[in-house]
Amino acid sequence: MANQTSPQETLSKRITAGMLRLGTALRSHAWEGAAAAGLTPTQGEILTLLLMRNAPMRLGDIARDAALTSATVSEAVSTLENKGLLEKRRDANDGRALALRLTARGKTAARKASQWPDFLVSACDGLSDKEQGQMYRLLVKMIYGMQVRGDIPAQRMCVSCAHFDPAAHARGAAPYHCGYFDIALDDAHLRLDCNAHEIADAATQRKTWRIFSKG
């Protein structure tokens, strides 16, 4: 018999149980999509990461951002190279180093891999705009908290960025400001992975978080 959530369990435990269900669904859909594409979920994750970054990445950077071991990434990358989905080029910032980028076929495969979690998009579409905004804000808070505790790699997110001002438009519908793009932002438009991200110093991050978390 399947384990059931006890009525006496804390709400945080119940939320965790719900997220574990989502994780199971994500893993199942990833394996199904990967099998249909002749890939593994890890290979699909690497392709998707390179597509999202839209720039060549070193093997070590891929391993760090995907929270994978260098050995796992190296094996997956070798397979993707043999399939003609990735290619190595000299790093533009360091001619002695190699960086990986998607081939034309790789971009096509990456776009398909990025669609594997689309069943969750459909589930989110069943929520109201207000519910989606609230959920996204909570996800930002949880992800940043996990980052601070060292549970996940550092993310290129607004709340840790030197360009982010959490109180620039405090009385407006879009209370935050991005100095890089010079735009006002609301919760729904915060970014979890931004190419313009510049890590703020520790004191600035603490101040930003204190203001943001109370909003």
Coordinates of N, CA and C in Angstrom, one line a residue:
M1 N 0.9 -1.2 0.0 CA 0.0 0.0 0.0 C 0.9 1.2 0.0
A2 N 0.5 2.2 -0.8 CA 1.3 3.4 -0.9 C 1.2 4.2 0.4
N3 N 2.3 4.9 0.8 CA 2.4 5.7 2.0 C 1.4 6.9 1.8
Q4 N 0.7 7.2 2.9 CA -0.2 8.4 2.8 C 0.3 9.4 3.8
T5 N 0.0 10.7 3.4 CA 0.5 11.8 4.3 C -0.4 11.8 5.6
S6 N 0.3 11.8 6.7 CA -0.4 11.8 8.0 C -1.0 13.1 8.3
P7 N -2.3 13.1 8.8 CA -2.9 14.4 9.2 C -2.1 15.2 10.2
Q8 N -1.2 14.6 10.9 CA -0.5 15.3 11.9 C 0.8 15.9 11.4
E9 N 1.2 15.6 10.1 CA 2.4 16.2 9.5 C 2.3 17.7 9.3
T10 N 3.4 18.4 9.5 CA 3.4 19.8 9.3 C 3.1 20.2 7.8
L11 N 2.7 21.4 7.7 CA 2.4 21.9 6.3 C 3.6 21.8 5.4
S12 N 4.8 22.2 6.0 CA 6.0 22.1 5.2 C 6.2 20.7 4.7
K13 N 5.9 19.7 5.5 CA 6.1 18.3 5.0 C 5.1 18.0 3.9
R14 N 3.9 18.5 4.0 CA 2.9 18.3 3.0 C 3.3 18.9 1.7
I15 N 3.8 20.1 1.8 CA 4.3 20.8 0.6 C 5.4 20.0 -0.1
T16 N 6.3 19.5 0.8 CA 7.4 18.7 0.3 C 6.9 17.5 -0.4
A17 N 5.9 16.9 0.1 CA 5.4 15.7 -0.5 C 4.8 16.0 -1.8
G18 N 4.1 17.1 -1.9 CA 3.5 17.5 -3.2 C 4.6 17.8 -4.2
M19 N 5.7 18.4 -3.8 CA 6.8 18.7 -4.8 C 7.5 17.4 -5.2
L20 N 7.5 16.4 -4.3 CA 8.1 15.1 -4.7 C 7.2 14.5 -5.8
R21 N 5.9 14.7 -5.7 CA 5.1 14.2 -6.8 C 5.4 14.9 -8.1
L22 N 5.6 16.2 -8.0 CA 6.0 16.9 -9.3 C 7.3 16.4 -9.8
G23 N 8.3 16.1 -8.9 CA 9.6 15.6 -9.3 C 9.4 14.3 -10.0
T24 N 8.6 13.4 -9.5 CA 8.3 12.1 -10.1 C 7.8 12.3 -11.5
A25 N 6.8 13.2 -11.6 CA 6.2 13.4 -13.0 C 7.2 14.0 -13.9
L26 N 8.1 14.9 -13.5 CA 9.1 15.5 -14.3 C 10.1 14.4 -14.8
R27 N 10.5 13.6 -13.9 CA 11.4 12.5 -14.2 C 10.8 11.5 -15.3
S28 N 9.5 11.2 -15.0 CA 8.9 10.3 -16.0 C 8.7 10.9 -17.4
H29 N 8.3 12.1 -17.4 CA 8.2 12.8 -18.8 C 9.6 13.0 -19.4
A30 N 10.6 13.2 -18.6 CA 11.9 13.4 -19.2 C 12.4 12.1 -19.8
W31 N 12.2 11.0 -19.1 CA 12.6 9.7 -19.7 C 11.8 9.4 -21.0
E32 N 10.5 9.7 -21.0 CA 9.7 9.4 -22.2 C 10.2 10.3 -23.3
G33 N 10.4 11.6 -23.1 CA 10.9 12.5 -24.1 C 12.3 12.1 -24.6
A34 N 13.1 11.8 -23.7 CA 14.5 11.4 -24.0 C 14.6 10.1 -24.9
A35 N 13.8 9.2 -24.5 CA 13.7 7.9 -25.2 C 13.3 8.1 -26.7
A36 N 12.3 9.0 -26.8 CA 11.7 9.2 -28.2 C 12.8 10.0 -29.0
A37 N 13.7 10.8 -28.4 CA 14.7 11.5 -29.1 C 16.0 10.8 -29.2
G38 N 16.1 9.6 -28.6 CA 17.4 8.9 -28.7 C 18.4 9.5 -27.8
L39 N 18.0 10.1 -26.7 CA 18.9 10.8 -25.7 C 18.6 10.3 -24.3
T40 N 19.4 10.7 -23.4 CA 19.1 10.5 -22.0 C 18.6 11.8 -21.4
P41 N 17.9 11.8 -20.2 CA 17.5 13.0 -19.6 C 18.7 14.0 -19.3
T42 N 19.8 13.5 -19.0 CA 21.0 14.3 -18.7 C 21.5 15.0 -20.0
Q43 N 21.5 14.2 -21.1 CA 21.9 14.9 -22.4 C 20.9 16.0 -22.8
G44 N 19.6 15.7 -22.5 CA 18.6 16.7 -22.9 C 18.7 17.9 -22.0
E45 N 19.1 17.7 -20.7 CA 19.3 18.9 -19.8 C 20.5 19.7 -20.2
I46 N 21.5 19.1 -20.7 CA 22.7 19.9 -21.2 C 22.4 20.7 -22.4
L47 N 21.6 20.1 -23.3 CA 21.2 20.8 -24.6 C 20.3 22.0 -24.2
T48 N 19.4 21.7 -23.3 CA 18.5 22.8 -22.9 C 19.2 24.0 -22.2
L49 N 20.2 23.6 -21.4 CA 21.0 24.6 -20.7 C 21.7 25.5 -21.7
L50 N 22.4 24.9 -22.7 CA 23.1 25.6 -23.7 C 22.1 26.5 -24.5
L51 N 21.0 26.0 -24.8 CA 20.0 26.8 -25.5 C 19.5 28.0 -24.7
M52 N 19.3 27.8 -23.4 CA 18.9 28.9 -22.6 C 19.9 30.0 -22.5
R53 N 21.2 29.5 -22.3 CA 22.3 30.5 -22.2 C 22.6 31.2 -23.5
N54 N 22.3 30.6 -24.6 CA 22.6 31.2 -25.9 C 24.0 31.6 -26.1
A55 N 24.9 30.9 -25.5 CA 26.3 31.2 -25.6 C 27.1 29.9 -25.3
P56 N 28.3 29.8 -25.9 CA 29.2 28.6 -25.6 C 29.5 28.6 -24.1
M57 N 29.6 27.3 -23.6 CA 29.9 27.1 -22.1 C 31.0 26.1 -22.0
R58 N 31.9 26.3 -21.0 CA 32.9 25.3 -20.7 C 32.3 24.1 -20.0
L59 N 32.9 23.0 -20.1 CA 32.4 21.8 -19.4 C 32.2 22.0 -17.9
G60 N 33.2 22.6 -17.3 CA 33.1 22.9 -15.8 C 31.9 23.7 -15.5
D61 N 31.6 24.7 -16.3 CA 30.5 25.6 -16.1 C 29.1 24.8 -16.2
I62 N 29.1 24.0 -17.2 CA 27.9 23.1 -17.4 C 27.7 22.2 -16.2
A63 N 28.8 21.6 -15.7 CA 28.7 20.7 -14.5 C 28.2 21.5 -13.3
R64 N 28.7 22.7 -13.1 CA 28.3 23.5 -12.0 C 26.8 23.9 -12.0
D65 N 26.4 24.5 -13.2 CA 25.1 25.0 -13.3 C 24.0 23.9 -13.4
A66 N 24.4 22.7 -13.8 CA 23.4 21.6 -13.9 C 23.5 20.7 -12.7
A67 N 24.4 21.1 -11.7 CA 24.6 20.3 -10.5 C 24.9 18.8 -10.8
L68 N 25.8 18.6 -11.8 CA 26.3 17.3 -12.2 C 27.8 17.2 -12.0
T69 N 28.3 15.9 -11.9 CA 29.7 15.7 -11.7 C 30.4 16.0 -13.1
S70 N 31.6 16.3 -13.0 CA 32.4 16.6 -14.3 C 32.4 15.3 -15.1
A71 N 32.5 14.1 -14.5 CA 32.6 12.9 -15.2 C 31.3 12.6 -15.9
T72 N 30.2 12.9 -15.3 CA 28.8 12.7 -15.9 C 28.7 13.6 -17.1
V73 N 29.1 14.9 -16.9 CA 28.9 15.8 -18.0 C 29.9 15.5 -19.2
S74 N 31.1 15.1 -18.9 CA 32.1 14.7 -19.9 C 31.5 13.5 -20.7
E75 N 31.0 12.5 -20.1 CA 30.4 11.4 -20.8 C 29.3 11.8 -21.7
A76 N 28.4 12.6 -21.2 CA 27.2 13.0 -21.9 C 27.6 13.9 -23.1
V77 N 28.6 14.8 -22.9 CA 29.1 15.7 -23.9 C 29.7 14.9 -25.1
S78 N 30.5 13.9 -24.7 CA 31.1 13.1 -25.7 C 30.1 12.4 -26.6
T79 N 29.0 11.9 -26.0 CA 28.0 11.3 -26.8 C 27.3 12.3 -27.7
L80 N 27.0 13.5 -27.1 CA 26.3 14.5 -27.9 C 27.2 15.0 -29.1
E81 N 28.5 15.1 -28.9 CA 29.4 15.4 -30.0 C 29.4 14.4 -31.1
N82 N 29.4 13.1 -30.7 CA 29.3 12.0 -31.6 C 28.0 12.0 -32.4
K83 N 27.0 12.5 -31.8 CA 25.7 12.6 -32.5 C 25.6 13.9 -33.4
G84 N 26.6 14.7 -33.3 CA 26.6 15.9 -34.1 C 25.8 17.0 -33.5
L85 N 25.5 17.0 -32.2 CA 24.6 18.0 -31.6 C 25.4 19.1 -30.9
L86 N 26.7 18.8 -30.5 CA 27.5 19.7 -29.9 C 28.9 19.8 -30.7
E87 N 29.5 20.9 -30.5 CA 30.9 21.1 -31.1 C 31.7 21.9 -30.1
K88 N 33.0 21.7 -30.2 CA 33.9 22.5 -29.3 C 34.6 23.6 -30.1
R89 N 34.7 24.7 -29.5 CA 35.4 25.9 -30.1 C 36.3 26.5 -29.0
R90 N 37.3 27.3 -29.5 CA 38.1 28.0 -28.5 C 37.3 29.0 -27.8
D91 N 37.4 29.1 -26.5 CA 36.7 30.1 -25.7 C 37.1 31.5 -26.1
A92 N 36.1 32.3 -26.3 CA 36.4 33.7 -26.8 C 37.1 34.5 -25.7
N93 N 36.9 34.1 -24.4 CA 37.6 34.8 -23.3 C 38.9 34.3 -22.9
D94 N 39.2 33.1 -23.4 CA 40.5 32.4 -23.1 C 40.8 31.4 -24.2
G95 N 41.7 31.8 -25.1 CA 42.1 31.0 -26.2 C 42.6 29.7 -25.9
R96 N 43.1 29.5 -24.7 CA 43.7 28.2 -24.3 C 42.6 27.2 -23.9
A97 N 41.4 27.7 -23.6 CA 40.3 26.8 -23.1 C 39.3 26.5 -24.3
L98 N 38.6 25.4 -24.1 CA 37.5 25.0 -25.1 C 36.2 25.3 -24.5
A99 N 35.3 25.7 -25.3 CA 33.9 25.9 -24.9 C 33.0 25.1 -25.9
L100 N 31.8 24.7 -25.4 CA 30.9 23.9 -26.1 C 29.7 24.7 -26.6
R101 N 29.3 24.5 -27.8 CA 28.1 25.2 -28.3 C 27.3 24.2 -29.2
L102 N 26.0 24.6 -29.3 CA 25.1 23.8 -30.1 C 25.4 23.9 -31.6
T103 N 25.2 22.8 -32.3 CA 25.2 22.8 -33.7 C 23.8 23.1 -34.2
A104 N 23.6 23.3 -35.5 CA 22.2 23.5 -36.0 C 21.3 22.4 -35.6
R105 N 21.8 21.2 -35.7 CA 21.0 20.0 -35.3 C 20.8 20.0 -33.8
G106 N 21.8 20.5 -33.1 CA 21.7 20.5 -31.6 C 20.7 21.5 -31.1
K107 N 20.6 22.6 -31.8 CA 19.5 23.6 -31.5 C 18.1 23.0 -31.6
T108 N 18.0 22.3 -32.7 CA 16.7 21.7 -33.0 C 16.3 20.7 -31.9
A109 N 17.3 19.8 -31.5 CA 17.1 18.8 -30.5 C 16.9 19.5 -29.1
A110 N 17.6 20.6 -28.9 CA 17.5 21.3 -27.6 C 16.1 21.9 -27.5
R111 N 15.5 22.5 -28.6 CA 14.2 23.1 -28.5 C 13.2 22.0 -28.2
K112 N 13.3 20.8 -28.7 CA 12.4 19.7 -28.5 C 12.6 19.2 -27.0
A113 N 13.8 19.2 -26.5 CA 14.0 18.8 -25.1 C 13.5 19.8 -24.1
S114 N 13.5 21.0 -24.5 CA 13.0 22.1 -23.6 C 11.4 22.0 -23.5
Q115 N 10.8 21.2 -24.3 CA 9.4 21.0 -24.3 C 8.9 19.8 -23.4
W116 N 9.9 19.0 -22.9 CA 9.5 17.9 -22.1 C 8.7 18.2 -20.9
P117 N 9.0 19.4 -20.2 CA 8.1 19.7 -19.0 C 6.9 20.5 -19.4
D118 N 6.5 20.5 -20.6 CA 5.3 21.4 -21.0 C 4.0 20.9 -20.3
F119 N 4.0 19.7 -19.8 CA 2.8 19.3 -19.1 C 2.6 20.1 -17.8
L120 N 3.7 20.6 -17.3 CA 3.5 21.5 -16.1 C 3.0 22.9 -16.5
V121 N 3.4 23.3 -17.7 CA 2.9 24.6 -18.3 C 1.4 24.5 -18.3
S122 N 0.8 23.4 -18.8 CA -0.6 23.2 -18.9 C -1.2 23.3 -17.5
A123 N -0.6 22.7 -16.5 CA -1.1 22.7 -15.1 C -1.1 24.1 -14.6
C124 N 0.0 24.8 -14.8 CA 0.0 26.2 -14.4 C -1.0 27.1 -15.0
D125 N -1.3 26.8 -16.3 CA -2.4 27.6 -17.0 C -3.7 27.4 -16.4
G126 N -3.9 26.3 -15.6 CA -5.2 26.1 -14.9 C -5.3 27.0 -13.7
L127 N -4.3 27.8 -13.3 CA -4.3 28.7 -12.2 C -4.7 30.1 -12.7
S128 N -5.2 30.9 -11.8 CA -5.5 32.3 -12.2 C -4.2 33.1 -12.3
D129 N -4.3 34.2 -12.9 CA -3.1 35.1 -13.0 C -2.5 35.4 -11.6
K130 N -3.5 35.7 -10.7 CA -3.0 36.0 -9.3 C -2.3 34.8 -8.6
E131 N -2.9 33.7 -8.8 CA -2.3 32.4 -8.2 C -0.9 32.2 -8.8
Q132 N -0.8 32.4 -10.1 CA 0.5 32.1 -10.8 C 1.5 33.1 -10.3
G133 N 1.1 34.4 -10.1 CA 2.1 35.4 -9.6 C 2.5 35.0 -8.2
Q134 N 1.6 34.6 -7.3 CA 1.9 34.2 -6.0 C 2.8 33.0 -5.9
M135 N 2.5 32.1 -6.8 CA 3.3 30.8 -6.8 C 4.7 31.1 -7.3
Y136 N 4.9 32.0 -8.3 CA 6.2 32.3 -8.8 C 7.0 33.0 -7.8
R137 N 6.4 34.0 -7.1 CA 7.1 34.7 -6.0 C 7.7 33.7 -4.9
L138 N 6.8 32.8 -4.6 CA 7.2 31.8 -3.6 C 8.3 30.9 -4.1
L139 N 8.3 30.6 -5.4 CA 9.4 29.8 -5.9 C 10.7 30.5 -5.9
V140 N 10.6 31.8 -6.2 CA 11.8 32.7 -6.2 C 12.4 32.7 -4.8
K141 N 11.6 32.8 -3.8 CA 12.0 32.8 -2.4 C 12.6 31.5 -2.0
M142 N 12.0 30.4 -2.4 CA 12.5 29.1 -2.0 C 13.8 28.8 -2.7
I143 N 13.9 29.2 -4.0 CA 15.2 28.9 -4.7 C 16.3 29.7 -4.1
Y144 N 16.1 31.0 -3.8 CA 17.1 31.8 -3.2 C 17.5 31.3 -1.9
G145 N 16.6 30.9 -1.1 CA 16.9 30.3 0.2 C 17.7 29.0 0.1
M146 N 17.4 28.2 -0.9 CA 18.2 27.0 -1.1 C 19.6 27.3 -1.5
Q147 N 19.7 28.4 -2.3 CA 21.0 28.8 -2.8 C 21.9 29.3 -1.7
V148 N 21.3 30.1 -0.8 CA 22.0 30.6 0.4 C 22.5 29.5 1.3
R149 N 21.7 28.5 1.4 CA 22.1 27.3 2.3 C 23.1 26.4 1.6
G150 N 23.3 26.6 0.3 CA 24.2 25.7 -0.4 C 23.6 24.5 -0.9
D151 N 22.3 24.4 -1.0 CA 21.6 23.2 -1.4 C 21.6 23.1 -2.9
I152 N 21.7 24.2 -3.6 CA 21.8 24.2 -5.1 C 22.8 25.2 -5.6
P153 N 23.3 25.1 -6.8 CA 24.3 26.0 -7.3 C 23.7 27.5 -7.3
A154 N 24.6 28.5 -7.3 CA 24.2 29.8 -7.4 C 23.4 30.1 -8.7
Q155 N 22.3 30.7 -8.6 CA 21.5 31.0 -9.8 C 21.6 32.5 -10.2
R156 N 21.5 32.7 -11.5 CA 21.6 34.1 -12.0 C 20.2 34.8 -11.9
M157 N 19.8 35.0 -10.7 CA 18.5 35.5 -10.5 C 18.5 37.0 -10.0
C158 N 17.3 37.7 -10.2 CA 17.2 39.1 -9.9 C 17.6 39.4 -8.5
V159 N 17.1 38.6 -7.5 CA 17.3 39.0 -6.1 C 18.8 38.9 -5.6
S160 N 19.7 38.4 -6.5 CA 21.1 38.3 -6.1 C 21.9 39.2 -7.0
C161 N 21.2 40.0 -7.8 CA 21.9 40.8 -8.9 C 22.2 42.2 -8.4
A162 N 23.4 42.7 -8.8 CA 23.8 44.1 -8.5 C 22.9 45.1 -9.2
H163 N 22.2 44.7 -10.3 CA 21.4 45.7 -11.0 C 20.0 45.8 -10.4
F164 N 19.7 45.0 -9.5 CA 18.3 44.8 -9.0 C 18.1 45.8 -7.8
D165 N 17.0 46.6 -7.9 CA 16.6 47.5 -6.8 C 15.2 47.1 -6.3
P166 N 15.1 46.5 -5.1 CA 13.8 46.0 -4.6 C 12.8 47.0 -4.2
A167 N 13.2 48.3 -4.1 CA 12.3 49.3 -3.6 C 12.2 50.6 -4.4
A168 N 12.7 50.5 -5.7 CA 12.7 51.7 -6.5 C 11.3 52.3 -6.8
H169 N 10.3 51.4 -6.9 CA 9.0 51.9 -7.2 C 8.0 51.3 -6.1
A170 N 8.4 51.5 -4.9 CA 7.7 50.8 -3.8 C 6.2 50.9 -3.8
R171 N 5.7 52.0 -4.3 CA 4.2 52.2 -4.2 C 3.5 51.9 -5.5
G172 N 4.3 51.4 -6.5 CA 3.7 51.1 -7.8 C 3.3 49.6 -7.9
A173 N 2.6 49.3 -9.0 CA 2.3 47.9 -9.3 C 3.5 47.0 -9.6
A174 N 4.5 47.7 -10.1 CA 5.8 47.0 -10.4 C 6.8 47.7 -9.5
P175 N 7.0 47.1 -8.3 CA 7.8 47.8 -7.3 C 9.3 47.8 -7.5
Y176 N 9.8 46.8 -8.3 CA 11.3 46.6 -8.4 C 11.8 47.3 -9.7
H177 N 13.1 47.5 -9.8 CA 13.7 48.1 -10.9 C 15.0 47.3 -11.3
C178 N 15.2 47.1 -12.6 CA 16.4 46.5 -13.2 C 17.2 47.6 -13.8
G179 N 18.4 47.9 -13.2 CA 19.2 49.0 -13.7 C 19.9 48.7 -15.0
Y180 N 20.1 47.4 -15.3 CA 20.7 47.0 -16.6 C 19.8 47.3 -17.8
F181 N 18.5 46.9 -17.7 CA 17.6 47.1 -18.7 C 16.8 48.3 -18.6
D182 N 16.9 49.0 -17.4 CA 16.2 50.2 -17.1 C 14.7 50.0 -17.2
I183 N 14.2 49.0 -16.5 CA 12.7 48.7 -16.5 C 12.2 48.4 -15.1
A184 N 11.0 48.7 -14.9 CA 10.3 48.3 -13.7 C 9.8 46.9 -13.8
L185 N 9.8 46.2 -12.7 CA 9.5 44.8 -12.7 C 8.5 44.5 -11.5
D186 N 7.5 43.5 -11.8 CA 6.7 43.0 -10.7 C 7.1 41.6 -10.5
D187 N 6.5 40.9 -9.5 CA 6.8 39.6 -9.2 C 6.9 38.6 -10.4
A188 N 5.9 38.8 -11.2 CA 5.7 37.8 -12.4 C 6.8 38.0 -13.4
H189 N 7.6 39.1 -13.3 CA 8.6 39.3 -14.3 C 10.0 39.2 -13.8
L190 N 10.2 38.7 -12.5 CA 11.5 38.4 -12.0 C 12.1 37.3 -12.8
R191 N 13.5 37.3 -12.9 CA 14.1 36.3 -13.7 C 14.9 35.4 -12.7
L192 N 14.9 34.1 -13.1 CA 15.7 33.1 -12.4 C 17.0 32.8 -13.1
D193 N 17.1 33.2 -14.3 CA 18.4 32.9 -15.1 C 18.5 34.0 -16.1
C194 N 19.4 35.0 -15.8 CA 19.5 36.2 -16.7 C 20.9 36.3 -17.2
N195 N 21.1 36.5 -18.5 CA 22.4 36.6 -19.1 C 23.1 37.9 -18.6
A196 N 22.4 38.9 -18.2 CA 23.0 40.2 -17.7 C 23.3 40.2 -16.2
H197 N 23.1 39.1 -15.6 CA 23.3 39.0 -14.1 C 24.7 39.3 -13.7
E198 N 24.8 40.1 -12.7 CA 26.1 40.4 -12.0 C 25.9 40.2 -10.6
I199 N 26.6 39.3 -10.0 CA 26.4 39.0 -8.6 C 26.7 40.2 -7.7
A200 N 25.7 40.5 -6.8 CA 25.9 41.6 -5.8 C 26.7 41.2 -4.7
D201 N 27.4 42.1 -4.0 CA 28.2 41.8 -2.8 C 27.2 41.3 -1.7
A202 N 27.8 40.6 -0.7 CA 27.0 40.0 0.3 C 26.1 41.0 1.1
A203 N 26.7 42.2 1.4 CA 25.9 43.2 2.1 C 24.7 43.6 1.3
T204 N 24.9 43.8 0.0 CA 23.8 44.3 -0.8 C 22.7 43.2 -1.0
Q205 N 23.2 41.9 -1.1 CA 22.2 40.8 -1.1 C 21.4 40.7 0.1
R206 N 22.0 40.9 1.3 CA 21.3 40.8 2.5 C 20.2 41.9 2.6
K207 N 20.6 43.2 2.2 CA 19.7 44.3 2.2 C 18.5 44.0 1.2
T208 N 18.9 43.6 0.0 CA 17.9 43.3 -1.0 C 16.9 42.3 -0.5
W209 N 17.4 41.2 0.1 CA 16.6 40.1 0.5 C 15.6 40.6 1.7
R210 N 16.2 41.4 2.6 CA 15.4 41.9 3.7 C 14.2 42.7 3.2
I211 N 14.4 43.5 2.1 CA 13.3 44.3 1.6 C 12.3 43.4 0.8
F212 N 12.9 42.6 -0.1 CA 12.1 41.8 -1.0 C 11.2 40.8 -0.2
S213 N 11.8 40.1 0.8 CA 11.1 39.1 1.5 C 9.9 39.6 2.3
K214 N 9.9 40.9 2.6 CA 8.8 41.5 3.4 C 7.7 42.1 2.5
G215 N 8.0 42.1 1.2 CA 7.0 42.6 0.2 C 5.8 41.8 0.1

